[in-house]
Tab-separated table of C-alpha atoms in Angstrom:
chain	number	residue	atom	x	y	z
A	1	UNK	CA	-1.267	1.513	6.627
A	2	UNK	CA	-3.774	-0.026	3.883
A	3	UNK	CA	-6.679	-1.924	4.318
A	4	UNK	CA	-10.429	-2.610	3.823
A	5	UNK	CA	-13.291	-4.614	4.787
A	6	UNK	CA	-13.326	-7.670	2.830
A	7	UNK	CA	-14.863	-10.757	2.108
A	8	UNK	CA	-12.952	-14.048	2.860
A	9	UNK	CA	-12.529	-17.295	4.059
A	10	UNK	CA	-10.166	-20.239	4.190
A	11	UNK	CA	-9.033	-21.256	0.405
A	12	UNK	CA	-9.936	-24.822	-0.771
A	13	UNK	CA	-6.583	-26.862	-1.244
A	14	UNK	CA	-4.667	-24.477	1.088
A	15	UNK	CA	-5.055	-21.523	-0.732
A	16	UNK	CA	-3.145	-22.558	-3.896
A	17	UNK	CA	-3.152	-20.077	-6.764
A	18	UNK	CA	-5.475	-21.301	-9.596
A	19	UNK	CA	-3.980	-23.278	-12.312
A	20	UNK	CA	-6.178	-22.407	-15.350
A	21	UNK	CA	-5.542	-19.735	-17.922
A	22	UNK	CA	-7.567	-16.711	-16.794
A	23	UNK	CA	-4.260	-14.841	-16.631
A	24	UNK	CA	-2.633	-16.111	-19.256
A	25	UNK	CA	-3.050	-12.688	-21.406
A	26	UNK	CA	-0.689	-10.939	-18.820
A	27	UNK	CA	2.187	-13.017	-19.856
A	28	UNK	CA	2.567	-10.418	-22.707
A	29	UNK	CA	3.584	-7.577	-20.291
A	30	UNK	CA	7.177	-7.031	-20.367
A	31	UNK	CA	9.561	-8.099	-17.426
A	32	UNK	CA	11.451	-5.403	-14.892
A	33	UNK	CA	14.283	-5.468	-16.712
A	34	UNK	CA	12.671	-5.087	-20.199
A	35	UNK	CA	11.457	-1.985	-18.497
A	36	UNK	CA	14.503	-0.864	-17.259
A	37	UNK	CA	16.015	-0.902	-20.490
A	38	UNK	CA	13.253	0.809	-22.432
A	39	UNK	CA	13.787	4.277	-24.365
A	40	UNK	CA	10.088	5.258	-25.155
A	41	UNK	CA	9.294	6.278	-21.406
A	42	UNK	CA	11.304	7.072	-18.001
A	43	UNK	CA	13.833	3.906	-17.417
A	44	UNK	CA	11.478	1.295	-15.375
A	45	UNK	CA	8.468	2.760	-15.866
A	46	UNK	CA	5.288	1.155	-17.313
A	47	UNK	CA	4.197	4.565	-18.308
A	48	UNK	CA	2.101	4.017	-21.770
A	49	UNK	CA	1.767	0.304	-20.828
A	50	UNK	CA	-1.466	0.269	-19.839
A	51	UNK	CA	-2.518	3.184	-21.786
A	52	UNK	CA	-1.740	7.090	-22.346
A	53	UNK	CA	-4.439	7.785	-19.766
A	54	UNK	CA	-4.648	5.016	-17.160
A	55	UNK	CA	-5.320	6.176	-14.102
A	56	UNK	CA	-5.069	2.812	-11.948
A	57	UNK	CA	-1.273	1.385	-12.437
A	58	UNK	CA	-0.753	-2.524	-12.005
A	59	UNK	CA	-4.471	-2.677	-10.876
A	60	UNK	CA	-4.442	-3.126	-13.978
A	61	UNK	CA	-3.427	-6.401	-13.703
A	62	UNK	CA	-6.346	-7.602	-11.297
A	63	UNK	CA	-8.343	-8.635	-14.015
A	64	UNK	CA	-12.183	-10.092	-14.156
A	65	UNK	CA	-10.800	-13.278	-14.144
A	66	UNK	CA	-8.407	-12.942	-10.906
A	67	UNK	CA	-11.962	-11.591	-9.136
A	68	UNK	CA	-14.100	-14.660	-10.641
A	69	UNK	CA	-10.675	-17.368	-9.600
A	70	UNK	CA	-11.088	-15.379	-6.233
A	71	UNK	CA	-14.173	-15.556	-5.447
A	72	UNK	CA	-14.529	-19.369	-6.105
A	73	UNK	CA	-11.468	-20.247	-2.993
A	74	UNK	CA	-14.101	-18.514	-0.343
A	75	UNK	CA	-15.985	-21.405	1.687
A	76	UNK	CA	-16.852	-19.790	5.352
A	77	UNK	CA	-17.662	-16.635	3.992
A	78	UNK	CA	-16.083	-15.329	7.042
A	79	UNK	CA	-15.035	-10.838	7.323
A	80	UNK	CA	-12.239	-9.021	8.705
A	81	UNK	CA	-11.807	-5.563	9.143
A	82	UNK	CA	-8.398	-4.549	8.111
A	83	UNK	CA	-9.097	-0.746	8.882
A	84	UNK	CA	-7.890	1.067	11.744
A	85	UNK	CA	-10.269	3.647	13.493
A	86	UNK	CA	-9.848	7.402	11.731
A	87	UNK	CA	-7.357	9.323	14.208
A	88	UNK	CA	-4.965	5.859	15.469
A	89	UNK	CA	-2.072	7.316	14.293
A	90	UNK	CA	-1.545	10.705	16.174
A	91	UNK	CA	0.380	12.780	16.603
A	92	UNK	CA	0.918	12.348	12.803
A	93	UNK	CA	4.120	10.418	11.700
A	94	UNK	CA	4.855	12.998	8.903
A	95	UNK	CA	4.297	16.180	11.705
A	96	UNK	CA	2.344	17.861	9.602
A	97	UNK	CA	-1.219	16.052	10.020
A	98	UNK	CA	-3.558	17.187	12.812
A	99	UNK	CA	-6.051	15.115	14.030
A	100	UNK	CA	-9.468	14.530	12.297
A	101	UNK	CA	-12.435	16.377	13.929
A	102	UNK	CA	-15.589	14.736	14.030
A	103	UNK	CA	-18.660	17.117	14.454
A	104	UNK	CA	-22.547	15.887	15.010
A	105	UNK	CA	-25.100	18.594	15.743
A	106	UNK	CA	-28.977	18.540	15.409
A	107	UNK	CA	-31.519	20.864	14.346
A	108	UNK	CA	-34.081	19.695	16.427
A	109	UNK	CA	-34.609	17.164	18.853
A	110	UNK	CA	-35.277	14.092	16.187
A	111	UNK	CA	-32.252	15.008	14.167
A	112	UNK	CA	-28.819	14.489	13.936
A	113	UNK	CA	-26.002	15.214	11.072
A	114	UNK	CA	-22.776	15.093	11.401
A	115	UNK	CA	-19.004	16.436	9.183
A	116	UNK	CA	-15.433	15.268	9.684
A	117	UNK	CA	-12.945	18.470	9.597
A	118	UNK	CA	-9.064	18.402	8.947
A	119	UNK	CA	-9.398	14.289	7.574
A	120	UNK	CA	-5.810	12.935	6.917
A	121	UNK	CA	-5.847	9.729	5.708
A	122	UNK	CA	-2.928	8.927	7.094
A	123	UNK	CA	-4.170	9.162	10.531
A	124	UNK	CA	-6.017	5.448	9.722
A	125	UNK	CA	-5.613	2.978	7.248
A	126	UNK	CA	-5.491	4.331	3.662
A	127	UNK	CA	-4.544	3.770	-0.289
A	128	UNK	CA	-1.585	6.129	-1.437
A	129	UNK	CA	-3.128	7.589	-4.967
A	130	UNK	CA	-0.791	7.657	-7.545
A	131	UNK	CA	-0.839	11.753	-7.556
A	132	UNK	CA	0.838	11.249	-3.544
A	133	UNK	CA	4.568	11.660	-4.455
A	134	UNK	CA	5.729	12.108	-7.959
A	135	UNK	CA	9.281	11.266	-8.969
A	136	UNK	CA	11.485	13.775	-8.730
A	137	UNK	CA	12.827	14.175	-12.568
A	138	UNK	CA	10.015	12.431	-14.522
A	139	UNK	CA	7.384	13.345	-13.036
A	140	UNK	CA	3.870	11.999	-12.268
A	141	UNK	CA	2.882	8.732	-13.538
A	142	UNK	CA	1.714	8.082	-16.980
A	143	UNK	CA	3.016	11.890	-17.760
A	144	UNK	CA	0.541	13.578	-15.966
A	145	UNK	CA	1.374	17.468	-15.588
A	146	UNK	CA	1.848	18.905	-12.328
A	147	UNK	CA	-0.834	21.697	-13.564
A	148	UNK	CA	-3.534	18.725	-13.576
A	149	UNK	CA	-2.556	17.584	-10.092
A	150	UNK	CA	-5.404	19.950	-8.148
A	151	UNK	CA	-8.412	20.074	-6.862
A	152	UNK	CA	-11.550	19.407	-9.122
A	153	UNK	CA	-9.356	17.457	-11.672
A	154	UNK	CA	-9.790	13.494	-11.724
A	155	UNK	CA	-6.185	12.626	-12.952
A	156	UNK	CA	-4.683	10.007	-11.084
A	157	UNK	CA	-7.397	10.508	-8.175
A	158	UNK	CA	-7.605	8.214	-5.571
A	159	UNK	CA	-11.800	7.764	-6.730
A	160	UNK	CA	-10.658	5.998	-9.896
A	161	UNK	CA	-9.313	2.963	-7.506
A	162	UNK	CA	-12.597	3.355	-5.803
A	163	UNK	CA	-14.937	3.710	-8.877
A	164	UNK	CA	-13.218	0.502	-10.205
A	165	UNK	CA	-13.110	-1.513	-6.863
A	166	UNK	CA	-10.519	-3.842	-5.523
A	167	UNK	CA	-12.214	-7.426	-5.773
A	168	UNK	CA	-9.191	-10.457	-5.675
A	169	UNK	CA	-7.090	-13.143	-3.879
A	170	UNK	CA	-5.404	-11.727	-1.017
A	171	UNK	CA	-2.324	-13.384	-0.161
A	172	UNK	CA	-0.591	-12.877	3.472
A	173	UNK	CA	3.013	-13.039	4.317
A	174	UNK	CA	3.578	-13.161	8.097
A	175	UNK	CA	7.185	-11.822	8.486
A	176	UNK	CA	7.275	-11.559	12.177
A	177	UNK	CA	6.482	-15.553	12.357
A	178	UNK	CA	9.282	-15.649	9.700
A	179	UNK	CA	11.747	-14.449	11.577
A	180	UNK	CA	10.903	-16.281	14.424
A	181	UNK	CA	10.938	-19.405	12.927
A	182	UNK	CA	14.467	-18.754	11.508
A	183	UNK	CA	15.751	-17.808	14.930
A	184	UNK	CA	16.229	-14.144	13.763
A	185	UNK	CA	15.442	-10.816	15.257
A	186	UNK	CA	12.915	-8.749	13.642
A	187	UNK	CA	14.892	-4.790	14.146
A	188	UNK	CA	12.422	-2.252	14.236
A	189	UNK	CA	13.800	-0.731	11.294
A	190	UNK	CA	14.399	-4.092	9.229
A	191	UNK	CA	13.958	-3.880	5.752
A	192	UNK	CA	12.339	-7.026	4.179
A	193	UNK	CA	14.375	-7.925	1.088
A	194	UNK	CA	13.156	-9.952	-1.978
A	195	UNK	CA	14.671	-13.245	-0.415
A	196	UNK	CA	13.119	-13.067	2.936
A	197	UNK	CA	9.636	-12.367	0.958
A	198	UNK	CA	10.354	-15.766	-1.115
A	199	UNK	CA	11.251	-18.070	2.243
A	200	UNK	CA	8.164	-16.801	4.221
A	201	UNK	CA	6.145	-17.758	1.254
A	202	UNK	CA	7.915	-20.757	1.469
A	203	UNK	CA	7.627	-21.480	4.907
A	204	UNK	CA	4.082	-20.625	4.949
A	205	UNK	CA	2.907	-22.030	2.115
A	206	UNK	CA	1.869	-19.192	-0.050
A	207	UNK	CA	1.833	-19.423	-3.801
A	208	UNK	CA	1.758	-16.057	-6.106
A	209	UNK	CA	-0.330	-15.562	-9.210
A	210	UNK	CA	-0.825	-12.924	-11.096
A	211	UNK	CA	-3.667	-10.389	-9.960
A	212	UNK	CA	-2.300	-11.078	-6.199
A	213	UNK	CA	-3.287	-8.330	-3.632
A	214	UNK	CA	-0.229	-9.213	-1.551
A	215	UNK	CA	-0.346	-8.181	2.388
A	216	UNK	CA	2.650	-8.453	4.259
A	217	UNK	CA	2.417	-7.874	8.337
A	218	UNK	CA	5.159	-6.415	10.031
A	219	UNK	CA	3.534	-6.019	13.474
A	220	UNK	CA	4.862	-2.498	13.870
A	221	UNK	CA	1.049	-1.224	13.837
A	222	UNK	CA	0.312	-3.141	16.728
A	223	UNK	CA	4.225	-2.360	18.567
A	224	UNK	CA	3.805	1.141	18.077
A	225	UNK	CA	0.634	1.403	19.429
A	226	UNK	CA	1.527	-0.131	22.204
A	227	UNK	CA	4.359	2.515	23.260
A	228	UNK	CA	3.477	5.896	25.250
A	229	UNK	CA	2.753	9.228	23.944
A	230	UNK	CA	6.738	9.835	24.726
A	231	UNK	CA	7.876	6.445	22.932
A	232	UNK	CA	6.249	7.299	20.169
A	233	UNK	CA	7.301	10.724	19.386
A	234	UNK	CA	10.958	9.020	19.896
A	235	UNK	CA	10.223	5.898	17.691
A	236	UNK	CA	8.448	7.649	15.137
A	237	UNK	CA	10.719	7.510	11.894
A	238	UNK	CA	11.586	4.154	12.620
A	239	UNK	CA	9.322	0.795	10.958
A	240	UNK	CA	10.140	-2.314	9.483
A	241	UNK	CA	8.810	-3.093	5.494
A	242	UNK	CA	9.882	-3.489	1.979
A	243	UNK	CA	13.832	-2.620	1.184
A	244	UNK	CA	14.600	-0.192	-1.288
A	245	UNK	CA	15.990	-1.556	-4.400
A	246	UNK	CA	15.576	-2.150	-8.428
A	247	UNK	CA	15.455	-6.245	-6.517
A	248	UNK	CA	12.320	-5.384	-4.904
A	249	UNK	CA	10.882	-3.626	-7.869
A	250	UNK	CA	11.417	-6.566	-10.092
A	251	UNK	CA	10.251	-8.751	-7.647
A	252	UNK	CA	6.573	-7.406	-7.255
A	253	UNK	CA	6.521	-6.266	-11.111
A	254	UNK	CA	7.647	-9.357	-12.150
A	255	UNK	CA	5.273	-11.099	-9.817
A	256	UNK	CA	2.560	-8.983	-11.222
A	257	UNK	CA	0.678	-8.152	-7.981
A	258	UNK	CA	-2.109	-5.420	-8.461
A	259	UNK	CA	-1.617	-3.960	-4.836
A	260	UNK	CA	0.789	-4.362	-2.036
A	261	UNK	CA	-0.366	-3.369	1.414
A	262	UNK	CA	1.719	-3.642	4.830
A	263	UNK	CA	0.452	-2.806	8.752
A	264	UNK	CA	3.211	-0.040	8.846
A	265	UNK	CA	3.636	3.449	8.355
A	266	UNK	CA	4.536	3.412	4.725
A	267	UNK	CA	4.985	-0.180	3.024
A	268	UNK	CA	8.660	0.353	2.652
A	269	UNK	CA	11.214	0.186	5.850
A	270	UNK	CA	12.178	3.336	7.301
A	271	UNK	CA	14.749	4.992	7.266
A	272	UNK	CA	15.304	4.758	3.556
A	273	UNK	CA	18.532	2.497	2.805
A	274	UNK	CA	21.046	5.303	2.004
A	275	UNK	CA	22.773	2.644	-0.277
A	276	UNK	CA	19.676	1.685	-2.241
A	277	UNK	CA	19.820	4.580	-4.742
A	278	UNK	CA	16.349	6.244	-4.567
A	279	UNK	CA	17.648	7.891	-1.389
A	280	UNK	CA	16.607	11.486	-2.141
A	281	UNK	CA	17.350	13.205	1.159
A	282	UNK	CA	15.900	13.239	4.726
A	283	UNK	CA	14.504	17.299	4.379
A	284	UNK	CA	11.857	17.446	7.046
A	285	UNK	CA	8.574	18.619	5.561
A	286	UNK	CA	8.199	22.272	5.080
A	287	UNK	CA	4.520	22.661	4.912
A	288	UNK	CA	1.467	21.817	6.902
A	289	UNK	CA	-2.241	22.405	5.117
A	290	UNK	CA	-4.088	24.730	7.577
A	291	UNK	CA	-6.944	22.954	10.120
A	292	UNK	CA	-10.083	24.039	8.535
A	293	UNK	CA	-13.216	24.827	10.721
A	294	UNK	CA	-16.890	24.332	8.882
């Protein structure tokens, strides 16, 4: 689950993508399959692309210009929290997560502090950092050495994305109305390919540009939360979202979207498609960080 607070409001003209050239500089970036094919760099990667030591990926692409184009389609000014409250999602999906503690003591009778203990992002809504899950031959992105993946080092920290801030056009793709307006069912466990992504744009008349922080709702967030402590411990490795596949890659490279973001338990549907080729196993985690106590 990703989100933030945000500034928005309904887009002049329907929320069409702007027209002008502001992006016009990111035409230069090589295509998917241009990646694919390269030899300088793991096959598909844009490792080196946007530097030997970027630390932000295809935010990269969400330029000064996409925040400027942005900010001129708000008109009501209007907020909406896309977080959840720390502590939603427990038990943890993963098993190996225990709930956030939230302390507040006072010293004296006008005073009060307060510390959070054992904090798991994923118990709320969060932003995976690019040091979250390497690849399993290549390793971390942009090269980075496992040695520099610890605490006190800043490469590939979640703080860069925070340092540089997330400012841009937010486009919404609501696959649950999809679905229903194509007479389908919506499995729990459906995997969203490229092709549904382009007819619910179409149907709802979203248009893609470059710099895009695409959302797509699933409504598993709001399912799952609705189920008891027992259906949930049943249904918890189940969730609909984005299908595995070099497709899908290509489609939100190619699309050049600086962040994707999804109201489910990982972006991507679960199970993993077997099929899909970046199935790497379903070993059940082996370790759980201790509960610290201040």
């Amino acid at each position: 689950m990703s989100g933030s607070r945000e500034a928005t409001g309904r887009a002049h003209d329907g929320g069409r993508a702007p027209s002008d050239g502001a992006w016009q500089a990111q035409l230069e970036v090589p295509d998917y399959a241009a990646l694919r094919a390269r030899t300088d760099g793991p096959p598909g990667s844009s490792w080196g692309l946007f530097g030997p030591d970027d630390d932000l990926g295809m935010l990269n692409f969400l330029t000064p210009e996409c925040a400027v184009a942005a900010a001129a389609l708000v008109t009501t000014g209007e907020v909406f929290d896309l977080d959840y409250p720390l502590n939603t999602f427990v038990p943890s999906l993963a098993g190996t997560r225990p709930a956030t503690r939230h302390t507040i003591f006072a010293n004296n009778p006008n005073h009060r502090d307060d510390w959070v203990d054992s904090f798991y992002l994923q118990s709320t809504s969060q932003i995976d950092g690019l040091r979250h899950i390497r690849h399993p031959v290549a390793g971390f992105y942009n090269g980075a050495a496992d040695a520099e993946i610890v605490e006190g080092s800043p490469r590939l920290g979640i703080q860069h994305v925070a340092e540089r801030g997330v400012v841009g056009r937010g486009v919404l793709l609501d696959m649950p109305r999809f679905f229903a307006a194509q007479g389908r069912e919506l499995a729990h466990n459906q995997a969203f390919t490229p092709a549904d992504l382009d007819a619910a744009a179409r149907l709802q008349g979203v248009r893609f540009a470059p710099g895009d922080i695409l959302l797509v709702h699933t409504g598993w967030a709001r399912w799952y939360l609705g189920l008891s402590a027992e259906g949930r411990a049943s249904r918890r490795r189940g969730s609909p979202g984005l299908h595995q596949s070099h497709e899908m890659l290509a489609w939100l490279w190619d699309h050049r979207f600086s962040l994707v973001a999804a109201d489910n338990s990982g972006l991507e549907a679960i199970p993993v498609d077997p099929d899909s080729g970046f199935h790497i196993g379903d070993e059940p985690p082996r370790n759980a960080a201790p509960a610290t106590t201040a």
